[in-house]
Amino acid sequence: MIHPLSPLSRLLSAPARPGRVCWIGVRPARRQPMLSQGAIMLDPEAGLPSDHYHSRTQRARQVTLVGTENLAAIASFLGRDAVGPEQLRRNILVSGVNLLALKNRRIRVGAAVLEVTGECQPCSRMEEILGPGGYNAVRGHGGVTARILVGGTVQSGDPVQRIDDGD
């Protein structure tokens, strides 16, 4: 545990610039194409009701988020102009915020409150979807997983902000 008065603790608690939701998608069934959504309801009990993972009991991974900046890095590693969030099969694409810096923190995304629970590691399907080198291109850039603490609607354009302990 980091001492709360240490220089590192102060750096980790420094203000973070808010980001924005750019895209929302759900996986209606295993191996089916992602469906783009303008808005979605996040439910602490059911997760994303229209996503095929909604009934899974592992609440630490109810929602996945990835940054536009991560997609640009993955595309660069693959020698492509672009990679889309639907290819990584993530639920929410954001921009302007370093999601890894939010690990173990609470964030407000639209009307919902999430707890960022960990990194979203690539699966072997990345080779199938992105081609040779896809798995390694996604390593460290696959986004984060989150638990829904407070339900609410999230829509494209909504702010994404860290919630500090006093908020």
mmCIF file with all atom_site columns, C-alpha atoms in Angstrom:
data_model
loop_
_atom_site.group_PDB
_atom_site.id
_atom_site.type_symbol
_atom_site.label_atom_id
_atom_site.label_alt_id
_atom_site.label_comp_id
_atom_site.label_asym_id
_atom_site.label_entity_id
_atom_site.label_seq_id
_atom_site.pdbx_PDB_ins_code
_atom_site.Cartn_x
_atom_site.Cartn_y
_atom_site.Cartn_z
_atom_site.occupancy
_atom_site.B_iso_or_equiv
_atom_site.pdbx_formal_charge
_atom_site.auth_seq_id
_atom_site.auth_comp_id
_atom_site.auth_asym_id
_atom_site.auth_atom_id
_atom_site.pdbx_PDB_model_num
ATOM 1   C CA . MET A 1 1   ? 0.000   0.000   0.000   1.00 0.00 ? 1   MET A CA 1
ATOM 2   C CA . ILE A 1 2   ? 1.262   3.458   -0.888  1.00 0.00 ? 2   ILE A CA 1
ATOM 3   C CA . HIS A 1 3   ? 1.570   5.919   1.986   1.00 0.00 ? 3   HIS A CA 1
ATOM 4   C CA . PRO A 1 4   ? -1.097  8.619   1.418   1.00 0.00 ? 4   PRO A CA 1
ATOM 5   C CA . LEU A 1 5   ? 1.405   11.458  1.977   1.00 0.00 ? 5   LEU A CA 1
ATOM 6   C CA . SER A 1 6   ? 4.100   10.098  -0.349  1.00 0.00 ? 6   SER A CA 1
ATOM 7   C CA . PRO A 1 7   ? 5.071   11.937  -3.548  1.00 0.00 ? 7   PRO A CA 1
ATOM 8   C CA . LEU A 1 8   ? 3.790   8.976   -5.602  1.00 0.00 ? 8   LEU A CA 1
ATOM 9   C CA . SER A 1 9   ? 0.415   9.112   -3.853  1.00 0.00 ? 9   SER A CA 1
ATOM 10  C CA . ARG A 1 10  ? 0.143   12.831  -4.664  1.00 0.00 ? 10  ARG A CA 1
ATOM 11  C CA . LEU A 1 11  ? 0.980   12.140  -8.329  1.00 0.00 ? 11  LEU A CA 1
ATOM 12  C CA . LEU A 1 12  ? -1.605  9.358   -8.550  1.00 0.00 ? 12  LEU A CA 1
ATOM 13  C CA . SER A 1 13  ? -4.214  11.694  -7.044  1.00 0.00 ? 13  SER A CA 1
ATOM 14  C CA . ALA A 1 14  ? -3.345  14.641  -9.293  1.00 0.00 ? 14  ALA A CA 1
ATOM 15  C CA . PRO A 1 15  ? -6.181  16.026  -11.395 1.00 0.00 ? 15  PRO A CA 1
ATOM 16  C CA . ALA A 1 16  ? -7.025  13.982  -14.469 1.00 0.00 ? 16  ALA A CA 1
ATOM 17  C CA . ARG A 1 17  ? -8.420  15.518  -17.630 1.00 0.00 ? 17  ARG A CA 1
ATOM 18  C CA . PRO A 1 18  ? -11.911 14.181  -18.406 1.00 0.00 ? 18  PRO A CA 1
ATOM 19  C CA . GLY A 1 19  ? -12.511 12.231  -21.586 1.00 0.00 ? 19  GLY A CA 1
ATOM 20  C CA . ARG A 1 20  ? -15.527 11.598  -23.813 1.00 0.00 ? 20  ARG A CA 1
ATOM 21  C CA . VAL A 1 21  ? -17.553 8.599   -24.950 1.00 0.00 ? 21  VAL A CA 1
ATOM 22  C CA . CYS A 1 22  ? -17.074 8.206   -28.723 1.00 0.00 ? 22  CYS A CA 1
ATOM 23  C CA . TRP A 1 23  ? -18.841 4.928   -29.495 1.00 0.00 ? 23  TRP A CA 1
ATOM 24  C CA . ILE A 1 24  ? -20.895 2.236   -27.765 1.00 0.00 ? 24  ILE A CA 1
ATOM 25  C CA . GLY A 1 25  ? -21.302 -1.353  -28.896 1.00 0.00 ? 25  GLY A CA 1
ATOM 26  C CA . VAL A 1 26  ? -22.782 -4.630  -27.699 1.00 0.00 ? 26  VAL A CA 1
ATOM 27  C CA . ARG A 1 27  ? -22.159 -8.255  -28.599 1.00 0.00 ? 27  ARG A CA 1
ATOM 28  C CA . PRO A 1 28  ? -25.618 -9.784  -29.210 1.00 0.00 ? 28  PRO A CA 1
ATOM 29  C CA . ALA A 1 29  ? -24.228 -13.321 -29.366 1.00 0.00 ? 29  ALA A CA 1
ATOM 30  C CA . ARG A 1 30  ? -20.936 -15.170 -29.355 1.00 0.00 ? 30  ARG A CA 1
ATOM 31  C CA . ARG A 1 31  ? -18.957 -14.587 -32.591 1.00 0.00 ? 31  ARG A CA 1
ATOM 32  C CA . GLN A 1 32  ? -21.644 -12.268 -33.965 1.00 0.00 ? 32  GLN A CA 1
ATOM 33  C CA . PRO A 1 33  ? -20.819 -8.762  -35.229 1.00 0.00 ? 33  PRO A CA 1
ATOM 34  C CA . MET A 1 34  ? -20.948 -5.952  -32.691 1.00 0.00 ? 34  MET A CA 1
ATOM 35  C CA . LEU A 1 35  ? -23.989 -3.692  -32.824 1.00 0.00 ? 35  LEU A CA 1
ATOM 36  C CA . SER A 1 36  ? -23.343 0.036   -32.524 1.00 0.00 ? 36  SER A CA 1
ATOM 37  C CA . GLN A 1 37  ? -25.601 1.842   -30.041 1.00 0.00 ? 37  GLN A CA 1
ATOM 38  C CA . GLY A 1 38  ? -26.260 5.558   -29.603 1.00 0.00 ? 38  GLY A CA 1
ATOM 39  C CA . ALA A 1 39  ? -26.990 4.995   -25.914 1.00 0.00 ? 39  ALA A CA 1
ATOM 40  C CA . ILE A 1 40  ? -27.093 2.089   -23.501 1.00 0.00 ? 40  ILE A CA 1
ATOM 41  C CA . MET A 1 41  ? -28.362 1.419   -19.989 1.00 0.00 ? 41  MET A CA 1
ATOM 42  C CA . LEU A 1 42  ? -25.787 0.056   -17.542 1.00 0.00 ? 42  LEU A CA 1
ATOM 43  C CA . ASP A 1 43  ? -27.278 -2.009  -14.702 1.00 0.00 ? 43  ASP A CA 1
ATOM 44  C CA . PRO A 1 44  ? -25.284 -3.054  -11.604 1.00 0.00 ? 44  PRO A CA 1
ATOM 45  C CA . GLU A 1 45  ? -27.102 -6.398  -11.465 1.00 0.00 ? 45  GLU A CA 1
ATOM 46  C CA . ALA A 1 46  ? -27.562 -7.241  -15.164 1.00 0.00 ? 46  ALA A CA 1
ATOM 47  C CA . GLY A 1 47  ? -24.555 -5.461  -16.670 1.00 0.00 ? 47  GLY A CA 1
ATOM 48  C CA . LEU A 1 48  ? -25.397 -4.483  -20.257 1.00 0.00 ? 48  LEU A CA 1
ATOM 49  C CA . PRO A 1 49  ? -28.739 -6.240  -20.807 1.00 0.00 ? 49  PRO A CA 1
ATOM 50  C CA . SER A 1 50  ? -28.364 -6.283  -24.609 1.00 0.00 ? 50  SER A CA 1
ATOM 51  C CA . ASP A 1 51  ? -24.843 -7.793  -24.462 1.00 0.00 ? 51  ASP A CA 1
ATOM 52  C CA . HIS A 1 52  ? -24.463 -11.568 -24.476 1.00 0.00 ? 52  HIS A CA 1
ATOM 53  C CA . TYR A 1 53  ? -22.150 -11.409 -21.435 1.00 0.00 ? 53  TYR A CA 1
ATOM 54  C CA . HIS A 1 54  ? -24.870 -9.716  -19.338 1.00 0.00 ? 54  HIS A CA 1
ATOM 55  C CA . SER A 1 55  ? -25.788 -12.843 -17.416 1.00 0.00 ? 55  SER A CA 1
ATOM 56  C CA . ARG A 1 56  ? -22.227 -13.768 -16.438 1.00 0.00 ? 56  ARG A CA 1
ATOM 57  C CA . THR A 1 57  ? -21.669 -13.700 -12.700 1.00 0.00 ? 57  THR A CA 1
ATOM 58  C CA . GLN A 1 58  ? -18.176 -12.186 -12.852 1.00 0.00 ? 58  GLN A CA 1
ATOM 59  C CA . ARG A 1 59  ? -19.161 -8.605  -12.072 1.00 0.00 ? 59  ARG A CA 1
ATOM 60  C CA . ALA A 1 60  ? -15.584 -7.306  -12.247 1.00 0.00 ? 60  ALA A CA 1
ATOM 61  C CA . ARG A 1 61  ? -15.876 -7.495  -16.036 1.00 0.00 ? 61  ARG A CA 1
ATOM 62  C CA . GLN A 1 62  ? -19.378 -6.138  -16.681 1.00 0.00 ? 62  GLN A CA 1
ATOM 63  C CA . VAL A 1 63  ? -18.192 -3.450  -19.117 1.00 0.00 ? 63  VAL A CA 1
ATOM 64  C CA . THR A 1 64  ? -15.096 -3.068  -21.290 1.00 0.00 ? 64  THR A CA 1
ATOM 65  C CA . LEU A 1 65  ? -13.656 0.286   -22.331 1.00 0.00 ? 65  LEU A CA 1
ATOM 66  C CA . VAL A 1 66  ? -10.881 1.187   -24.762 1.00 0.00 ? 66  VAL A CA 1
ATOM 67  C CA . GLY A 1 67  ? -9.396  4.508   -25.855 1.00 0.00 ? 67  GLY A CA 1
ATOM 68  C CA . THR A 1 68  ? -9.145  5.917   -29.357 1.00 0.00 ? 68  THR A CA 1
ATOM 69  C CA . GLU A 1 69  ? -5.478  6.442   -28.556 1.00 0.00 ? 69  GLU A CA 1
ATOM 70  C CA . ASN A 1 70  ? -5.103  2.685   -27.929 1.00 0.00 ? 70  ASN A CA 1
ATOM 71  C CA . LEU A 1 71  ? -6.732  1.872   -31.264 1.00 0.00 ? 71  LEU A CA 1
ATOM 72  C CA . ALA A 1 72  ? -4.307  4.220   -33.023 1.00 0.00 ? 72  ALA A CA 1
ATOM 73  C CA . ALA A 1 73  ? -1.362  2.433   -31.372 1.00 0.00 ? 73  ALA A CA 1
ATOM 74  C CA . ILE A 1 74  ? -2.706  -1.005  -32.334 1.00 0.00 ? 74  ILE A CA 1
ATOM 75  C CA . ALA A 1 75  ? -3.250  0.142   -35.928 1.00 0.00 ? 75  ALA A CA 1
ATOM 76  C CA . SER A 1 76  ? 0.304   1.511   -36.040 1.00 0.00 ? 76  SER A CA 1
ATOM 77  C CA . PHE A 1 77  ? 1.741   -1.786  -34.758 1.00 0.00 ? 77  PHE A CA 1
ATOM 78  C CA . LEU A 1 78  ? -0.152  -3.600  -37.512 1.00 0.00 ? 78  LEU A CA 1
ATOM 79  C CA . GLY A 1 79  ? 0.809   -1.125  -40.257 1.00 0.00 ? 79  GLY A CA 1
ATOM 80  C CA . ARG A 1 80  ? -2.826  -0.118  -40.775 1.00 0.00 ? 80  ARG A CA 1
ATOM 81  C CA . ASP A 1 81  ? -4.562  3.215   -41.027 1.00 0.00 ? 81  ASP A CA 1
ATOM 82  C CA . ALA A 1 82  ? -7.192  2.272   -38.439 1.00 0.00 ? 82  ALA A CA 1
ATOM 83  C CA . VAL A 1 83  ? -8.579  -0.418  -36.143 1.00 0.00 ? 83  VAL A CA 1
ATOM 84  C CA . GLY A 1 84  ? -12.162 -0.175  -34.869 1.00 0.00 ? 84  GLY A CA 1
ATOM 85  C CA . PRO A 1 85  ? -13.477 -0.855  -31.339 1.00 0.00 ? 85  PRO A CA 1
ATOM 86  C CA . GLU A 1 86  ? -15.815 -3.509  -32.749 1.00 0.00 ? 86  GLU A CA 1
ATOM 87  C CA . GLN A 1 87  ? -12.740 -5.474  -33.843 1.00 0.00 ? 87  GLN A CA 1
ATOM 88  C CA . LEU A 1 88  ? -11.517 -5.586  -30.231 1.00 0.00 ? 88  LEU A CA 1
ATOM 89  C CA . ARG A 1 89  ? -15.106 -6.336  -29.137 1.00 0.00 ? 89  ARG A CA 1
ATOM 90  C CA . ARG A 1 90  ? -15.096 -3.612  -26.471 1.00 0.00 ? 90  ARG A CA 1
ATOM 91  C CA . ASN A 1 91  ? -18.300 -1.955  -25.241 1.00 0.00 ? 91  ASN A CA 1
ATOM 92  C CA . ILE A 1 92  ? -17.318 1.694   -24.868 1.00 0.00 ? 92  ILE A CA 1
ATOM 93  C CA . LEU A 1 93  ? -14.778 3.698   -26.868 1.00 0.00 ? 93  LEU A CA 1
ATOM 94  C CA . VAL A 1 94  ? -13.496 6.842   -25.143 1.00 0.00 ? 94  VAL A CA 1
ATOM 95  C CA . SER A 1 95  ? -11.016 9.549   -26.034 1.00 0.00 ? 95  SER A CA 1
ATOM 96  C CA . GLY A 1 96  ? -8.853  11.966  -24.080 1.00 0.00 ? 96  GLY A CA 1
ATOM 97  C CA . VAL A 1 97  ? -8.306  9.884   -20.943 1.00 0.00 ? 97  VAL A CA 1
ATOM 98  C CA . ASN A 1 98  ? -5.664  7.296   -20.015 1.00 0.00 ? 98  ASN A CA 1
ATOM 99  C CA . LEU A 1 99  ? -7.842  4.390   -18.888 1.00 0.00 ? 99  LEU A CA 1
ATOM 100 C CA . LEU A 1 100 ? -4.944  2.469   -17.309 1.00 0.00 ? 100 LEU A CA 1
ATOM 101 C CA . ALA A 1 101 ? -4.343  5.423   -14.983 1.00 0.00 ? 101 ALA A CA 1
ATOM 102 C CA . LEU A 1 102 ? -7.871  4.828   -13.659 1.00 0.00 ? 102 LEU A CA 1
ATOM 103 C CA . LYS A 1 103 ? -7.310  1.240   -12.499 1.00 0.00 ? 103 LYS A CA 1
ATOM 104 C CA . ASN A 1 104 ? -8.912  0.637   -9.076  1.00 0.00 ? 104 ASN A CA 1
ATOM 105 C CA . ARG A 1 105 ? -10.592 4.067   -9.288  1.00 0.00 ? 105 ARG A CA 1
ATOM 106 C CA . ARG A 1 106 ? -14.207 5.048   -9.679  1.00 0.00 ? 106 ARG A CA 1
ATOM 107 C CA . ILE A 1 107 ? -15.268 6.913   -12.813 1.00 0.00 ? 107 ILE A CA 1
ATOM 108 C CA . ARG A 1 108 ? -18.465 8.573   -13.931 1.00 0.00 ? 108 ARG A CA 1
ATOM 109 C CA . VAL A 1 109 ? -19.450 7.673   -17.495 1.00 0.00 ? 109 VAL A CA 1
ATOM 110 C CA . GLY A 1 110 ? -22.607 9.527   -18.435 1.00 0.00 ? 110 GLY A CA 1
ATOM 111 C CA . ALA A 1 111 ? -25.107 8.853   -15.629 1.00 0.00 ? 111 ALA A CA 1
ATOM 112 C CA . ALA A 1 112 ? -23.378 5.614   -14.507 1.00 0.00 ? 112 ALA A CA 1
ATOM 113 C CA . VAL A 1 113 ? -20.576 5.096   -12.001 1.00 0.00 ? 113 VAL A CA 1
ATOM 114 C CA . LEU A 1 114 ? -18.010 2.371   -12.715 1.00 0.00 ? 114 LEU A CA 1
ATOM 115 C CA . GLU A 1 115 ? -15.037 0.949   -10.871 1.00 0.00 ? 115 GLU A CA 1
ATOM 116 C CA . VAL A 1 116 ? -12.129 0.166   -13.203 1.00 0.00 ? 116 VAL A CA 1
ATOM 117 C CA . THR A 1 117 ? -11.134 -3.363  -12.208 1.00 0.00 ? 117 THR A CA 1
ATOM 118 C CA . GLY A 1 118 ? -8.259  -4.274  -14.497 1.00 0.00 ? 118 GLY A CA 1
ATOM 119 C CA . GLU A 1 119 ? -6.690  -4.502  -17.916 1.00 0.00 ? 119 GLU A CA 1
ATOM 120 C CA . CYS A 1 120 ? -8.597  -6.091  -20.757 1.00 0.00 ? 120 CYS A CA 1
ATOM 121 C CA . GLN A 1 121 ? -6.139  -8.625  -22.097 1.00 0.00 ? 121 GLN A CA 1
ATOM 122 C CA . PRO A 1 122 ? -6.273  -9.753  -25.722 1.00 0.00 ? 122 PRO A CA 1
ATOM 123 C CA . CYS A 1 123 ? -7.620  -13.176 -26.588 1.00 0.00 ? 123 CYS A CA 1
ATOM 124 C CA . SER A 1 124 ? -6.439  -15.574 -29.274 1.00 0.00 ? 124 SER A CA 1
ATOM 125 C CA . ARG A 1 125 ? -9.208  -14.280 -31.567 1.00 0.00 ? 125 ARG A CA 1
ATOM 126 C CA . MET A 1 126 ? -7.136  -11.144 -32.156 1.00 0.00 ? 126 MET A CA 1
ATOM 127 C CA . GLU A 1 127 ? -5.004  -13.157 -34.582 1.00 0.00 ? 127 GLU A CA 1
ATOM 128 C CA . GLU A 1 128 ? -8.187  -14.245 -36.378 1.00 0.00 ? 128 GLU A CA 1
ATOM 129 C CA . ILE A 1 129 ? -9.742  -10.774 -36.447 1.00 0.00 ? 129 ILE A CA 1
ATOM 130 C CA . LEU A 1 130 ? -6.678  -8.552  -36.926 1.00 0.00 ? 130 LEU A CA 1
ATOM 131 C CA . GLY A 1 131 ? -4.406  -11.004 -38.708 1.00 0.00 ? 131 GLY A CA 1
ATOM 132 C CA . PRO A 1 132 ? -0.850  -12.097 -37.913 1.00 0.00 ? 132 PRO A CA 1
ATOM 133 C CA . GLY A 1 133 ? 0.568   -10.085 -35.025 1.00 0.00 ? 133 GLY A CA 1
ATOM 134 C CA . GLY A 1 134 ? -2.883  -9.031  -33.808 1.00 0.00 ? 134 GLY A CA 1
ATOM 135 C CA . TYR A 1 135 ? -2.492  -10.580 -30.367 1.00 0.00 ? 135 TYR A CA 1
ATOM 136 C CA . ASN A 1 136 ? 0.831   -8.852  -29.672 1.00 0.00 ? 136 ASN A CA 1
ATOM 137 C CA . ALA A 1 137 ? -0.379  -5.540  -31.132 1.00 0.00 ? 137 ALA A CA 1
ATOM 138 C CA . VAL A 1 138 ? -3.222  -5.457  -28.595 1.00 0.00 ? 138 VAL A CA 1
ATOM 139 C CA . ARG A 1 139 ? -1.053  -6.349  -25.582 1.00 0.00 ? 139 ARG A CA 1
ATOM 140 C CA . GLY A 1 140 ? -1.020  -3.383  -23.209 1.00 0.00 ? 140 GLY A CA 1
ATOM 141 C CA . HIS A 1 141 ? -3.499  -1.483  -25.406 1.00 0.00 ? 141 HIS A CA 1
ATOM 142 C CA . GLY A 1 142 ? -6.684  -3.552  -25.050 1.00 0.00 ? 142 GLY A CA 1
ATOM 143 C CA . GLY A 1 143 ? -8.427  -1.198  -22.658 1.00 0.00 ? 143 GLY A CA 1
ATOM 144 C CA . VAL A 1 144 ? -9.895  -1.927  -19.246 1.00 0.00 ? 144 VAL A CA 1
ATOM 145 C CA . THR A 1 145 ? -12.639 -3.895  -17.558 1.00 0.00 ? 145 THR A CA 1
ATOM 146 C CA . ALA A 1 146 ? -15.084 -2.300  -15.145 1.00 0.00 ? 146 ALA A CA 1
ATOM 147 C CA . ARG A 1 147 ? -17.757 -3.114  -12.599 1.00 0.00 ? 147 ARG A CA 1
ATOM 148 C CA . ILE A 1 148 ? -20.996 -1.105  -12.596 1.00 0.00 ? 148 ILE A CA 1
ATOM 149 C CA . LEU A 1 149 ? -21.498 0.504   -9.163  1.00 0.00 ? 149 LEU A CA 1
ATOM 150 C CA . VAL A 1 150 ? -24.372 2.850   -10.030 1.00 0.00 ? 150 VAL A CA 1
ATOM 151 C CA . GLY A 1 151 ? -26.553 2.199   -13.036 1.00 0.00 ? 151 GLY A CA 1
ATOM 152 C CA . GLY A 1 152 ? -27.515 4.789   -15.588 1.00 0.00 ? 152 GLY A CA 1
ATOM 153 C CA . THR A 1 153 ? -27.656 5.667   -19.242 1.00 0.00 ? 153 THR A CA 1
ATOM 154 C CA . VAL A 1 154 ? -24.460 6.238   -21.208 1.00 0.00 ? 154 VAL A CA 1
ATOM 155 C CA . GLN A 1 155 ? -24.545 7.862   -24.632 1.00 0.00 ? 155 GLN A CA 1
ATOM 156 C CA . SER A 1 156 ? -22.075 8.968   -27.228 1.00 0.00 ? 156 SER A CA 1
ATOM 157 C CA . GLY A 1 157 ? -20.605 12.356  -26.283 1.00 0.00 ? 157 GLY A CA 1
ATOM 158 C CA . ASP A 1 158 ? -20.987 11.846  -22.520 1.00 0.00 ? 158 ASP A CA 1
ATOM 159 C CA . PRO A 1 159 ? -18.065 12.860  -20.300 1.00 0.00 ? 159 PRO A CA 1
ATOM 160 C CA . VAL A 1 160 ? -15.796 10.280  -18.653 1.00 0.00 ? 160 VAL A CA 1
ATOM 161 C CA . GLN A 1 161 ? -14.330 11.558  -15.362 1.00 0.00 ? 161 GLN A CA 1
ATOM 162 C CA . ARG A 1 162 ? -12.486 10.147  -12.416 1.00 0.00 ? 162 ARG A CA 1
ATOM 163 C CA . ILE A 1 163 ? -14.409 10.429  -9.165  1.00 0.00 ? 163 ILE A CA 1
ATOM 164 C CA . ASP A 1 164 ? -12.179 11.510  -6.332  1.00 0.00 ? 164 ASP A CA 1
ATOM 165 C CA . ASP A 1 165 ? -12.699 10.165  -2.835  1.00 0.00 ? 165 ASP A CA 1
ATOM 166 C CA . GLY A 1 166 ? -14.497 13.336  -1.708  1.00 0.00 ? 166 GLY A CA 1
ATOM 167 C CA . ASP A 1 167 ? -16.972 13.297  -4.626  1.00 0.00 ? 167 ASP A CA 1
#
